[in-house]
Structures are given as structure tokens and as C-alpha cells.
Tab-separated table of C-alpha atoms in Angstrom:
chain	number	residue	atom	x	y	z
A	1	MET	CA	57.034	85.983	20.299
A	2	ASN	CA	58.454	86.802	23.750
A	3	THR	CA	62.121	87.293	24.479
A	4	LYS	CA	62.664	84.129	26.510
A	5	LYS	CA	61.131	81.972	23.797
A	6	ILE	CA	63.346	83.527	21.111
A	7	THR	CA	66.504	82.996	23.146
A	8	ALA	CA	65.525	79.400	23.949
A	9	ILE	CA	64.947	78.579	20.278
A	10	ALA	CA	68.237	80.218	19.252
A	11	LEU	CA	70.377	78.482	21.874
A	12	GLY	CA	68.626	75.145	21.258
A	13	SER	CA	69.325	75.405	17.529
A	14	ILE	CA	72.961	76.317	18.137
A	15	LYS	CA	73.412	73.279	20.371
A	16	LYS	CA	71.794	70.906	17.846
A	17	LEU	CA	74.089	72.208	15.119
A	18	GLY	CA	77.154	71.298	17.189
A	19	ALA	CA	78.519	74.723	18.141
A	20	GLU	CA	80.527	74.754	21.360
A	21	TYR	CA	79.343	78.259	22.239
A	22	GLY	CA	76.611	80.653	21.191
A	23	ASP	CA	74.890	83.845	22.282
A	24	ILE	CA	71.968	85.932	21.103
A	25	ARG	CA	71.263	89.637	21.566
A	26	ILE	CA	67.756	90.999	21.109
A	27	VAL	CA	67.849	94.777	20.749
A	28	ARG	CA	64.939	97.224	20.787
A	29	ARG	CA	65.780	100.854	20.032
A	30	GLU	CA	63.933	104.149	19.982
A	31	GLN	CA	65.598	107.354	18.798
A	32	GLU	CA	64.572	110.963	18.259
A	33	SER	CA	66.466	114.043	17.103
A	34	ILE	CA	65.324	117.625	16.574
A	35	ILE	CA	67.204	120.297	14.623
A	36	VAL	CA	66.320	123.997	14.714
A	37	LYS	CA	68.128	126.561	12.531
A	38	ASN	CA	67.613	130.294	12.900
A	39	GLY	CA	64.484	129.684	14.923
A	40	LYS	CA	62.871	127.420	12.322
A	41	VAL	CA	62.458	123.655	12.484
A	42	GLU	CA	64.936	121.951	10.135
A	43	GLY	CA	63.987	118.402	11.036
A	44	ILE	CA	62.279	116.127	13.503
A	45	ASN	CA	63.474	112.570	13.080
A	46	SER	CA	62.243	109.573	15.022
A	47	SER	CA	62.820	105.863	14.533
A	48	SER	CA	62.357	102.555	16.258
A	49	SER	CA	63.765	99.134	15.528
A	50	ILE	CA	63.906	95.595	16.842
A	51	GLY	CA	66.034	92.658	15.820
A	52	PHE	CA	68.381	89.959	16.992
A	53	GLY	CA	71.929	88.845	16.294
A	54	ILE	CA	73.352	85.358	16.876
A	55	ARG	CA	77.052	84.754	17.423
A	56	VAL	CA	78.495	81.229	17.553
A	57	LEU	CA	81.829	79.512	18.057
A	58	TYR	CA	82.130	76.333	15.976
A	59	ASN	CA	85.341	74.297	16.211
A	60	GLY	CA	87.095	77.422	17.449
A	61	TYR	CA	85.888	79.837	14.754
A	62	TRP	CA	83.378	82.701	14.929
A	63	GLY	CA	80.202	83.088	12.916
A	64	PHE	CA	77.546	85.789	13.122
A	65	ALA	CA	74.185	86.463	11.499
A	66	SER	CA	71.194	88.678	12.283
A	67	SER	CA	67.607	89.473	11.353
A	68	ASN	CA	64.721	91.774	12.245
A	69	LEU	CA	62.072	89.066	11.742
A	70	MET	CA	60.983	87.750	15.114
A	71	ASN	CA	59.557	84.281	14.482
A	72	THR	CA	60.566	80.666	15.092
A	73	GLU	CA	61.519	79.845	11.513
A	74	GLU	CA	63.683	82.939	11.180
A	75	VAL	CA	65.514	82.333	14.460
A	76	GLU	CA	66.339	78.746	13.432
A	77	LYS	CA	67.413	79.952	9.981
A	78	ILE	CA	69.740	82.636	11.382
A	79	ALA	CA	71.266	80.204	13.913
A	80	LYS	CA	72.085	77.811	11.055
A	81	LEU	CA	73.523	80.654	8.967
A	82	ALA	CA	75.761	81.753	11.842
A	83	VAL	CA	77.096	78.205	12.215
A	84	ASN	CA	77.739	77.919	8.471
A	85	ILE	CA	79.640	81.217	8.520
A	86	ALA	CA	81.735	79.907	11.417
A	87	LYS	CA	82.518	76.757	9.413
A	88	ALA	CA	83.598	78.916	6.476
A	89	SER	CA	85.738	81.051	8.790
A	90	GLY	CA	87.586	77.899	9.803
A	91	THR	CA	88.892	77.471	6.269
A	92	ILE	CA	90.986	80.650	6.418
A	93	ARG	CA	91.937	81.165	10.074
A	94	LYS	CA	94.939	79.308	11.434
A	95	GLU	CA	94.448	79.382	15.196
A	96	PRO	CA	91.158	78.117	16.642
A	97	LEU	CA	89.864	79.922	19.727
A	98	VAL	CA	88.993	78.420	23.088
A	99	LEU	CA	86.998	80.605	25.470
A	100	GLU	CA	87.459	80.313	29.204
A	101	PRO	CA	83.954	79.367	30.441
A	102	LEU	CA	81.769	81.742	32.443
A	103	LYS	CA	79.419	80.829	35.268
A	104	PRO	CA	75.634	81.083	34.710
A	105	LEU	CA	74.143	84.422	35.709
A	106	LYS	CA	70.792	86.233	35.533
A	107	ASP	CA	70.502	89.982	36.029
A	108	THR	CA	68.833	93.234	34.962
A	109	TRP	CA	70.257	96.770	34.768
A	110	THR	CA	68.695	100.173	34.078
A	111	SER	CA	70.501	103.479	33.657
A	112	PRO	CA	69.427	106.131	36.194
A	113	TYR	CA	67.105	108.898	35.013
A	114	LYS	CA	64.325	111.127	36.352
A	115	ILE	CA	62.398	112.277	33.285
A	116	ASP	CA	61.970	109.914	30.338
A	117	PRO	CA	62.929	112.113	27.359
A	118	PHE	CA	60.293	110.371	25.226
A	119	SER	CA	57.606	111.524	27.660
A	120	VAL	CA	58.460	115.190	26.985
A	121	SER	CA	56.350	116.757	24.241
A	122	ILE	CA	57.820	117.915	20.944
A	123	GLU	CA	56.344	121.337	21.692
A	124	GLU	CA	58.327	121.683	24.917
A	125	LYS	CA	61.534	120.646	23.196
A	126	LEU	CA	60.934	123.072	20.334
A	127	ASP	CA	60.208	125.926	22.733
A	128	MET	CA	63.633	125.423	24.300
A	129	LEU	CA	65.513	125.114	20.997
A	130	ILE	CA	63.723	127.978	19.254
A	131	GLY	CA	64.188	130.157	22.343
A	132	ALA	CA	67.942	129.527	22.302
A	133	CYS	CA	68.142	130.402	18.601
A	134	ILE	CA	66.228	133.633	19.130
A	135	GLU	CA	68.623	134.658	21.908
A	136	MET	CA	71.653	134.002	19.689
A	137	GLN	CA	70.111	135.898	16.766
A	138	LYS	CA	69.648	138.997	18.924
A	139	VAL	CA	73.419	139.542	18.697
A	140	PRO	CA	74.355	141.578	15.571
A	141	GLY	CA	76.724	139.675	13.302
A	142	ILE	CA	75.265	136.209	13.871
A	143	ILE	CA	74.312	134.631	10.542
A	144	ILE	CA	73.403	131.117	11.698
A	145	ALA	CA	72.039	129.944	15.048
A	146	ASN	CA	71.595	126.197	15.488
A	147	ALA	CA	70.057	124.227	18.344
A	148	THR	CA	69.636	120.469	18.556
A	149	CYS	CA	68.516	117.809	20.999
A	150	SER	CA	68.325	114.021	20.891
A	151	SER	CA	66.830	111.156	22.875
A	152	PHE	CA	67.805	107.491	22.865
A	153	LYS	CA	66.383	104.386	24.513
A	154	GLU	CA	67.633	100.830	24.175
A	155	ILE	CA	66.342	97.615	25.723
A	156	LYS	CA	68.783	94.770	25.161
A	157	THR	CA	68.565	91.123	26.168
A	158	PHE	CA	71.670	88.939	26.089
A	159	SER	CA	71.498	85.165	26.491
A	160	SER	CA	74.309	82.648	26.075
A	161	SER	CA	74.843	78.909	26.039
A	162	GLU	CA	76.801	79.342	29.281
A	163	GLY	CA	73.615	80.240	31.128
A	164	ARG	CA	73.851	84.028	31.131
A	165	PHE	CA	70.570	85.911	30.733
A	166	ILE	CA	70.848	89.689	31.085
A	167	THR	CA	68.401	92.487	30.272
A	168	GLN	CA	69.590	96.090	30.168
A	169	THR	CA	67.704	99.345	29.609
A	170	SER	CA	69.556	102.538	28.690
A	171	VAL	CA	67.873	105.951	28.579
A	172	GLN	CA	69.994	108.799	27.205
A	173	ALA	CA	69.569	112.444	26.279
A	174	GLY	CA	71.649	115.323	24.966
A	175	ALA	CA	71.529	118.792	23.412
A	176	GLY	CA	73.620	121.731	22.289
A	177	ILE	CA	73.700	125.094	20.514
A	178	GLU	CA	76.086	126.817	18.121
A	179	ALA	CA	76.413	130.332	16.726
A	180	PHE	CA	78.157	131.368	13.489
A	181	SER	CA	79.360	134.902	12.808
A	182	PHE	CA	80.526	136.386	9.493
A	183	ASN	CA	82.381	139.480	8.324
A	184	ASN	CA	84.634	140.287	5.350
A	185	GLY	CA	84.803	136.684	4.180
A	186	GLU	CA	85.650	135.279	7.617
A	187	VAL	CA	83.458	132.857	9.587
A	188	GLN	CA	83.793	132.126	13.304
A	189	LYS	CA	81.871	129.673	15.456
A	190	ARG	CA	81.085	129.105	19.127
A	191	SER	CA	79.383	126.067	20.605
A	192	TYR	CA	77.825	125.237	23.968
A	193	PRO	CA	78.252	123.140	26.066
A	194	GLY	CA	80.623	121.425	23.632
A	195	ALA	CA	81.237	120.981	19.920
A	196	PHE	CA	79.530	118.505	17.582
A	197	GLY	CA	76.059	118.548	19.084
A	198	GLY	CA	76.726	119.543	22.695
A	199	ASP	CA	76.799	117.028	25.527
A	200	PHE	CA	75.121	113.672	26.199
A	201	ALA	CA	74.577	111.378	29.177
A	202	ASN	CA	72.964	108.223	30.497
A	203	ALA	CA	70.212	110.383	31.958
A	204	GLY	CA	66.779	111.765	31.205
A	205	TRP	CA	65.432	115.124	30.100
A	206	GLU	CA	66.548	116.626	33.406
A	207	PHE	CA	70.109	116.533	32.016
A	208	VAL	CA	69.115	118.731	29.077
A	209	LYS	CA	67.228	121.187	31.293
A	210	GLU	CA	70.298	121.574	33.523
A	211	MET	CA	72.317	122.809	30.514
A	212	LYS	CA	70.332	126.077	30.481
A	213	LEU	CA	70.756	126.513	26.741
A	214	CYS	CA	68.780	129.758	26.569
A	215	ASP	CA	70.720	131.282	29.468
A	216	ASN	CA	74.037	130.666	27.683
A	217	ALA	CA	72.924	131.492	24.140
A	218	ARG	CA	73.701	135.238	24.160
A	219	ARG	CA	77.178	134.730	25.665
A	220	ILE	CA	78.054	132.151	23.017
A	221	ALA	CA	76.826	134.416	20.231
A	222	GLU	CA	78.744	137.417	21.572
A	223	GLU	CA	81.944	135.370	21.696
A	224	ALA	CA	81.416	134.227	18.089
A	225	VAL	CA	81.147	137.847	16.956
A	226	ALA	CA	84.083	138.989	19.101
A	227	LEU	CA	86.301	136.344	17.497
A	228	LEU	CA	86.029	138.145	14.146
A	229	SER	CA	88.097	141.052	15.445
A	230	ALA	CA	90.312	139.073	17.835
A	231	PRO	CA	94.044	138.719	17.047
A	232	GLN	CA	95.281	135.484	15.508
A	233	CYS	CA	96.808	132.708	17.578
A	234	PRO	CA	100.554	133.303	17.915
A	235	ALA	CA	103.000	130.738	16.561
A	236	GLY	CA	105.720	129.144	18.648
A	237	GLU	CA	106.460	126.726	21.438
A	238	LEU	CA	104.167	127.792	24.261
A	239	ASP	CA	102.487	126.411	27.361
A	240	ILE	CA	98.796	125.636	26.997
A	241	ILE	CA	95.792	124.846	29.179
A	242	LEU	CA	92.963	122.777	27.710
A	243	GLU	CA	89.322	123.257	28.740
A	244	GLY	CA	87.288	120.168	29.600
A	245	SER	CA	85.469	119.383	26.345
A	246	GLN	CA	88.679	119.800	24.322
A	247	LEU	CA	90.659	117.701	26.787
A	248	ALA	CA	87.955	115.018	26.544
A	249	LEU	CA	88.541	114.770	22.790
A	250	GLN	CA	92.300	114.723	23.351
A	251	VAL	CA	91.833	111.750	25.693
A	252	HIS	CA	89.479	110.082	23.219
A	253	GLU	CA	91.818	110.252	20.245
A	254	SER	CA	95.273	109.896	21.811
A	255	CYS	CA	94.436	107.634	24.780
A	256	GLY	CA	91.137	105.852	24.121
A	257	HIS	CA	91.600	104.466	20.626
A	258	PRO	CA	95.206	103.227	20.959
A	259	ILE	CA	94.332	101.038	23.997
A	260	GLU	CA	91.804	98.931	22.046
A	261	LEU	CA	93.515	95.546	21.973
A	262	ASP	CA	91.907	94.395	18.710
A	263	ARG	CA	93.441	97.473	17.089
A	264	VAL	CA	96.810	96.540	18.600
A	265	PHE	CA	96.583	93.008	17.156
A	266	GLY	CA	95.511	94.379	13.766
A	267	THR	CA	92.192	92.545	13.637
A	268	GLU	CA	90.323	95.867	13.539
A	269	ARG	CA	92.182	98.416	11.481
A	270	SER	CA	89.946	99.345	8.560
A	271	LEU	CA	88.537	102.670	9.792
A	272	ALA	CA	91.401	104.356	11.623
A	273	GLY	CA	94.418	102.082	11.643
A	274	THR	CA	96.198	100.220	14.407
A	275	SER	CA	98.067	101.447	17.520
A	276	PHE	CA	101.529	102.348	18.688
A	277	LEU	CA	100.815	100.562	22.013
A	278	THR	CA	102.141	97.136	21.074
A	279	THR	CA	102.109	94.515	23.828
A	280	GLU	CA	105.795	94.721	24.780
A	281	LYS	CA	105.092	98.256	26.032
A	282	LEU	CA	102.599	97.093	28.673
A	283	ASN	CA	103.767	98.062	32.187
A	284	LYS	CA	106.902	99.622	30.695
A	285	LEU	CA	106.080	102.614	28.516
A	286	LYS	CA	106.081	106.061	30.075
A	287	TYR	CA	102.815	107.357	28.637
A	288	GLY	CA	102.811	110.652	30.503
A	289	SER	CA	104.023	112.497	33.560
A	290	LYS	CA	103.420	111.090	37.033
A	291	LEU	CA	100.315	113.274	37.288
A	292	VAL	CA	98.639	111.358	34.461
A	293	ASN	CA	96.242	108.657	35.687
A	294	ILE	CA	93.705	107.304	33.215
A	295	THR	CA	90.965	104.763	33.879
A	296	ALA	CA	88.462	102.833	31.798
A	297	ASP	CA	85.314	102.876	33.908
A	298	ALA	CA	81.917	101.574	32.771
A	299	THR	CA	80.437	101.896	36.262
A	300	LEU	CA	80.145	105.697	36.543
A	301	LYS	CA	76.635	107.001	37.165
A	302	HIS	CA	75.212	108.905	34.176
A	303	ALA	CA	78.330	108.421	32.011
A	304	LEU	CA	77.371	107.741	28.388
A	305	GLY	CA	79.941	104.921	28.290
A	306	SER	CA	78.478	103.134	31.323
A	307	PHE	CA	76.385	99.954	31.285
A	308	GLY	CA	75.709	96.882	33.406
A	309	TYR	CA	77.298	94.253	31.153
A	310	ASP	CA	79.061	94.279	27.806
A	311	ASP	CA	77.847	92.271	24.805
A	312	GLU	CA	79.703	89.161	25.935
A	313	GLY	CA	77.899	89.172	29.273
A	314	ILE	CA	80.941	90.485	31.181
A	315	PRO	CA	80.134	92.863	34.080
A	316	ALA	CA	81.009	96.545	33.772
A	317	GLN	CA	84.375	97.292	35.371
A	318	LYS	CA	86.863	99.971	36.295
A	319	SER	CA	90.517	99.388	35.428
A	320	TYR	CA	93.629	101.535	35.110
A	321	ILE	CA	94.991	102.324	31.673
A	322	VAL	CA	97.763	104.682	32.779
A	323	LYS	CA	98.911	104.807	36.393
A	324	ASN	CA	101.305	107.481	37.597
A	325	GLY	CA	102.310	108.016	33.982
A	326	VAL	CA	102.992	104.354	33.123
A	327	PHE	CA	100.912	102.447	30.567
A	328	VAL	CA	99.331	99.514	32.461
A	329	GLY	CA	96.217	98.307	30.643
A	330	TYR	CA	94.159	97.742	27.505
A	331	LEU	CA	90.497	97.545	26.622
A	332	THR	CA	89.928	93.823	26.067
A	333	SER	CA	87.499	91.088	25.023
A	334	ARG	CA	87.352	87.458	26.144
A	335	GLU	CA	89.363	86.512	23.065
A	336	THR	CA	92.036	89.231	23.099
A	337	ALA	CA	92.552	89.234	26.875
A	338	ALA	CA	93.442	85.536	26.782
A	339	LYS	CA	96.266	86.316	24.344
A	340	ILE	CA	98.018	88.424	26.990
A	341	GLY	CA	97.197	86.147	29.898
A	342	GLN	CA	94.339	88.227	31.296
A	343	LYS	CA	90.556	88.140	31.642
A	344	SER	CA	88.255	90.497	29.766
A	345	ASN	CA	87.570	93.872	31.387
A	346	GLY	CA	84.185	94.020	29.669
A	347	THR	CA	84.472	96.368	26.694
A	348	MET	CA	82.848	94.408	23.839
A	349	ARG	CA	79.854	96.265	22.422
A	350	ALA	CA	77.881	96.225	19.188
A	351	ASP	CA	75.922	98.994	17.487
A	352	GLY	CA	72.462	97.468	17.435
A	353	HIS	CA	71.350	93.920	16.704
A	354	ASN	CA	72.965	93.509	13.274
A	355	ARG	CA	76.621	94.088	14.099
A	356	LEU	CA	79.281	91.937	15.723
A	357	PRO	CA	80.559	93.202	19.084
A	358	LEU	CA	83.882	95.049	18.910
A	359	ILE	CA	86.187	96.349	21.616
A	360	ARG	CA	84.885	99.851	22.335
A	361	MET	CA	85.742	102.615	24.739
A	362	THR	CA	83.634	102.830	27.885
A	363	SER	CA	84.295	105.984	29.922
A	364	ILE	CA	87.992	106.747	29.499
A	365	ASN	CA	88.842	109.256	32.193
A	366	LEU	CA	91.757	111.480	33.130
A	367	LEU	CA	91.555	111.481	36.899
A	368	PRO	CA	91.506	114.887	38.623
A	369	GLY	CA	94.578	116.446	40.154
A	370	LYS	CA	94.862	118.944	43.002
A	371	ASP	CA	95.453	122.247	41.218
A	372	SER	CA	93.028	125.103	40.678
A	373	PHE	CA	92.515	126.785	37.330
A	374	GLU	CA	93.908	129.987	38.812
A	375	ASN	CA	97.120	128.190	39.769
A	376	LEU	CA	97.483	126.699	36.290
A	377	VAL	CA	97.194	130.153	34.760
A	378	ALA	CA	99.504	131.728	37.344
A	379	GLY	CA	102.224	129.232	36.433
A	380	ILE	CA	102.384	130.319	32.783
A	381	LYS	CA	104.630	133.125	31.595
A	382	ASN	CA	103.652	132.872	27.924
A	383	GLY	CA	100.824	130.616	26.822
A	384	ILE	CA	97.229	130.044	25.690
A	385	TYR	CA	94.039	128.696	27.253
A	386	MET	CA	92.055	126.831	24.561
A	387	GLU	CA	88.361	125.916	24.553
A	388	THR	CA	86.011	123.761	22.456
A	389	ASN	CA	87.194	121.668	19.544
A	390	LYS	CA	86.917	122.913	15.970
A	391	SER	CA	88.830	120.189	14.114
A	392	TRP	CA	91.330	117.391	14.654
A	393	SER	CA	93.623	115.000	12.839
A	394	ILE	CA	95.641	112.047	14.131
A	395	ASP	CA	97.680	109.386	12.342
A	396	ASP	CA	96.660	105.739	12.063
A	397	LYS	CA	98.864	104.676	14.981
A	398	ARG	CA	97.533	107.457	17.247
A	399	LEU	CA	100.899	109.131	17.670
A	400	ASN	CA	101.052	112.396	15.721
A	401	PHE	CA	98.102	114.735	16.108
A	402	GLN	CA	96.848	118.239	15.425
A	403	PHE	CA	93.865	119.946	17.084
A	404	ALA	CA	92.198	123.293	16.462
A	405	CYS	CA	89.848	125.000	18.918
A	406	GLU	CA	87.060	127.530	18.551
A	407	ILE	CA	88.458	130.109	20.961
A	408	GLY	CA	91.611	130.867	22.896
A	409	TRP	CA	92.785	133.273	25.571
A	410	LEU	CA	96.311	134.661	25.636
A	411	ILE	CA	98.144	134.238	28.956
A	412	LYS	CA	101.012	136.560	29.871
A	413	ASN	CA	102.923	136.517	33.144
A	414	GLY	CA	100.328	134.446	34.949
A	415	LYS	CA	97.271	136.393	33.814
A	416	ILE	CA	94.666	135.963	31.068
A	417	LYS	CA	95.014	138.997	28.804
A	418	HIS	CA	92.591	138.770	25.890
A	419	MET	CA	90.764	136.557	23.387
A	420	ILE	CA	92.542	135.082	20.353
A	421	LYS	CA	91.106	133.300	17.334
A	422	ASN	CA	91.988	130.092	15.512
A	423	PRO	CA	94.066	128.555	18.317
A	424	ASN	CA	95.619	125.219	17.416
A	425	TYR	CA	98.357	122.875	18.570
A	426	THR	CA	100.226	119.753	17.535
A	427	GLY	CA	102.132	117.019	19.330
A	428	ILE	CA	103.240	113.417	19.709
A	429	THR	CA	101.177	111.410	22.169
A	430	PRO	CA	103.688	110.236	24.858
A	431	GLU	CA	105.700	113.453	24.594
A	432	PHE	CA	102.575	115.600	24.932
A	433	TRP	CA	101.233	113.713	27.979
A	434	GLY	CA	104.758	113.668	29.431
A	435	ASN	CA	104.630	117.462	29.485
A	436	CYS	CA	101.427	117.563	31.543
A	437	ASP	CA	102.365	119.275	34.817
A	438	GLY	CA	99.030	120.412	36.219
A	439	ILE	CA	95.472	119.050	36.441
A	440	THR	CA	92.612	120.764	38.224
A	441	GLY	CA	90.708	119.074	41.034
A	442	LYS	CA	87.465	117.210	41.664
A	443	LYS	CA	85.260	120.312	41.727
A	444	GLU	CA	86.004	120.922	38.037
A	445	TRP	CA	85.900	117.272	36.984
A	446	LYS	CA	83.071	116.554	34.528
A	447	ILE	CA	82.038	113.618	32.327
A	448	TRP	CA	81.524	114.499	28.652
A	449	GLY	CA	79.411	112.271	26.407
A	450	VAL	CA	80.430	111.296	22.860
A	451	PRO	CA	77.521	109.618	21.011
A	452	ASN	CA	79.238	109.097	17.667
A	453	CYS	CA	82.546	107.250	18.094
A	454	GLY	CA	83.130	105.416	14.824
A	455	LYS	CA	84.859	102.092	14.313
A	456	GLY	CA	84.542	98.959	12.227
A	457	ASP	CA	83.632	97.950	8.700
A	458	PRO	CA	80.701	98.077	8.221
A	459	MET	CA	80.707	101.200	10.384
A	460	GLN	CA	79.553	101.010	13.973
A	461	THR	CA	78.808	104.029	16.155
A	462	ALA	CA	79.450	103.703	19.885
A	463	ARG	CA	78.235	105.919	22.719
A	464	VAL	CA	81.232	106.624	24.963
A	465	SER	CA	82.342	109.229	27.500
A	466	HIS	CA	85.328	110.920	29.112
A	467	GLY	CA	85.722	112.375	32.583
A	468	VAL	CA	88.219	115.260	32.730
A	469	SER	CA	88.853	118.584	34.416
A	470	ARG	CA	91.376	121.062	32.922
A	471	ALA	CA	95.078	120.418	32.408
A	472	ARG	CA	98.282	122.302	31.612
A	473	PHE	CA	100.916	121.152	29.109
A	474	ARG	CA	104.380	122.630	28.678
A	475	LYS	CA	106.365	123.372	25.508
A	476	VAL	CA	103.620	122.693	22.972
A	477	LYS	CA	103.833	123.747	19.317
A	478	VAL	CA	100.977	126.152	18.650
A	479	GLY	CA	100.000	128.264	15.661
A	480	VAL	CA	100.499	125.271	13.349
A	481	GLY	CA	101.056	126.352	9.758
A	482	LYS	CA	102.587	129.688	10.753
A	483	TRP	CA	106.095	128.483	11.497
């Protein structure tokens, strides 16, 4: 059955059943991941899926149901189930919802790419991954060398009772390597280009080739071994500079999650709590120094968090979250935005066909400053430059956090002196960002992809991103646990 016929049957059934609003998403997905360990293939996983989800509003209450059976009877059955769930929801919710209507619209969107990653042979991908492992294993002291890559393609059709019909195609790719060293009971790790699988983008295989995994493999392995004999991170209140991939995670955890308005209202708290950014703080709270400008931008080319339209049919947008240090905006849906007198900025997304859309990060970006890295270093008398995340922890209101990095570099009197191991730091979100007094410029600014942002119950994984350069923070507690 073709897509237009399915959507017509679904919306016709919704109308007959008396729902005031309804939409259907048909989602086709193709995924592939390859894992190589110590030059040997650990796994080649591929999957494909297709299904649809129907969301309805009946007398002001939501209902949702889904299926992977694509036939007339099933579509009518699922539409009826969604309406019945909405009716049941009305027995427990106190305030019915009224959506501000949208105008009819038809459109298509495709993410930009040059080489379809699914057109590249498994042999070519394995040659790259095995080659990177071999290079890392040439360094004495390396006990584990991992290399991974992944490909993702999604074709999604959204159709609503308001006359919106949108088809979007996303093609994404990513890869990374990591080296583990061991000596006298101690293990150290280095990753490239970032931790937890590397880096990912709305792009094709050309993005992976540009990483030059094999060219960077020996350097990463040598750093992992050197960390074994490096001095420990000092403890105290020091100035720090964060490298891009670590700063991206800092933005993700302490800026991205707390601005989700459903989390603020408490309607989505099961996985990681609520938020300290309650609505009375909007346009009032000093989130950071005047240098701190943060945007939510789903329009950036190649950003993993970019798209044409969200899963309510709202166009991708750019909006300020923090402007000159002041908190000025949330990530919103049609429902939550209305509660604060605004319109949705298009951040509702679902993980596949069988999940309800939730407010999700798009590309949450710390805008570049005007400094150079050399100037940031020169301005530090006693501090540390930290690279690549190793671990993190943050409380359920996104206030108190602790991060550990894979590698650090001691800075003394404006110069980088030597490597240190186990660097870590802790802080409180507004205080930490308030102490940001230097951000490097556009030449260093890079968008990092995060393919595994978790939220919801049942769990949903979102593909998001963060544009950052490098930044300096004053008077930060480092060497946590050694005080």
C-alpha cells in the first residue's frame, strides 16, 4: 500500500471517529554498524524497519497507537485504538488541550550528502577500521584497539488533519577509534575524534573519510600509553579550558536538557528528572557571562540535530536560548509553548514510528567568540586544558555536575607544560557558565554529533548535535575527590 493511501485512510478514520485533530507518521529506517576490536571483526549489524504511528486529539486529550502492519484493516484498527486511548486519557487529565490551528502545507526535505554510506561496501569499511586498529596496535603498551562506524537512513512521511503532508529523508554517518593502555593495574584510554563512538553528522560516507582515522590512530595510541606515566591531575580551584568535544557534552547536559519545557512542567521526568529553569526565570536569570550565547538551531547544514520539520509538522528553526548571558528561551512543542504564550519552535521528535513525539534537543550551540586558543592559554597563570570526556554525572535538576576527561595538559604562567592524567572538574551550572571569560572564534567552531541522547519511558534515543569551539572558565574545582 502506498504512503498517500495509508495517510488518507488514517485521517479519514480519525475524522469519522470524531477526533478534532490527528496526524500519522510513516517511518522507514535502515541502520548498519560495524565493530572491529584488535583488528578482528566483532560484529556487523544491519536492520531495517517500517511502521506507522497515529496521534489524535479527542475532546482535548491525546491518544497514540502504532503498528508495523501496512494494510487498510490495520490502519483503521490503530486509528480507533488511538481515539479510545484519548478517551481514556480524558478520565484522568483535568485540563483539555486546544491547539492553535496550522495552515495546510506540502513539502519535501533531504539532508545533504555526497556518498550514500549504504552504497559503500563492507569490505571498504572494514579495510579502514582494521587499518586503524593495526596502527594503534603498533604502539607498545596498547592492549585494546577499537574502531567502529555506523550508517543511518530514515524516510519519514508526516500527514495531519490540518492539511500538512511532509516527506523527509535523512542520511547520516559516523565513526571513531579508541586505544586502551595498561600497566601495573592501571588502564588509560584515548579516543578520536571524540568519546563514545567518535563523531556523527547529517552527511554521507565522505564525512567518515574526512576523519582520517588511520592517520590519527598512532597519535591516539601513543597518548594512551603516555598517560600511564603522566602525573595525576592536581586538586584545587584552578582555571580550565575545555576542548570542543568535552565542551559539547557540557552544553548537552547543563544547557540542552534543562531547557526542555516538558521537563520544566514535569510531564517528562522519568529518565533524568526535571529542570531548575522554571518559567519565572525566563528573560531574568543570569545563565552565564555576557560572552555566553546559546542557540537551538535545526537549520544548520550537516548537523545531526537538523531536519526540515519536526514531528508536529513545524518548520525547523533557529532561536536563542541564552543571549549575552541571560536565559531567554526554551525548547517547545505546540502544547507547551501555548502555556507560556508562545508558538512552538519545532523541537518535537519521536524515535521511530512506535513512540510519541517528545521535546528533544536539535543542535544546541555555544556561539563562537573572538579569542584564539593561544590567548586563552596565555591568560592562565595556573590551570588545565582538558580533552575528551571519560565520564559525567549531573543531578536531576541539571544544576550540580561532575565531569572527567581522558587527558589534560597543565598550564603554568601562560604556557602548556606537560600532560596530566585523570583530569576532572565539578561545578554548578549558572555559576560555572558565569565564570566563562573566553571563547575561541569561528575558525575553531565545529558541530559535534550525539546519536544516543536518551529520554522518555519507554526509552527514546534522539540524534542531536552541538556546535562549539573552545572556552575558558575561571575558578573551577578540579581534582575532585582529592580535596
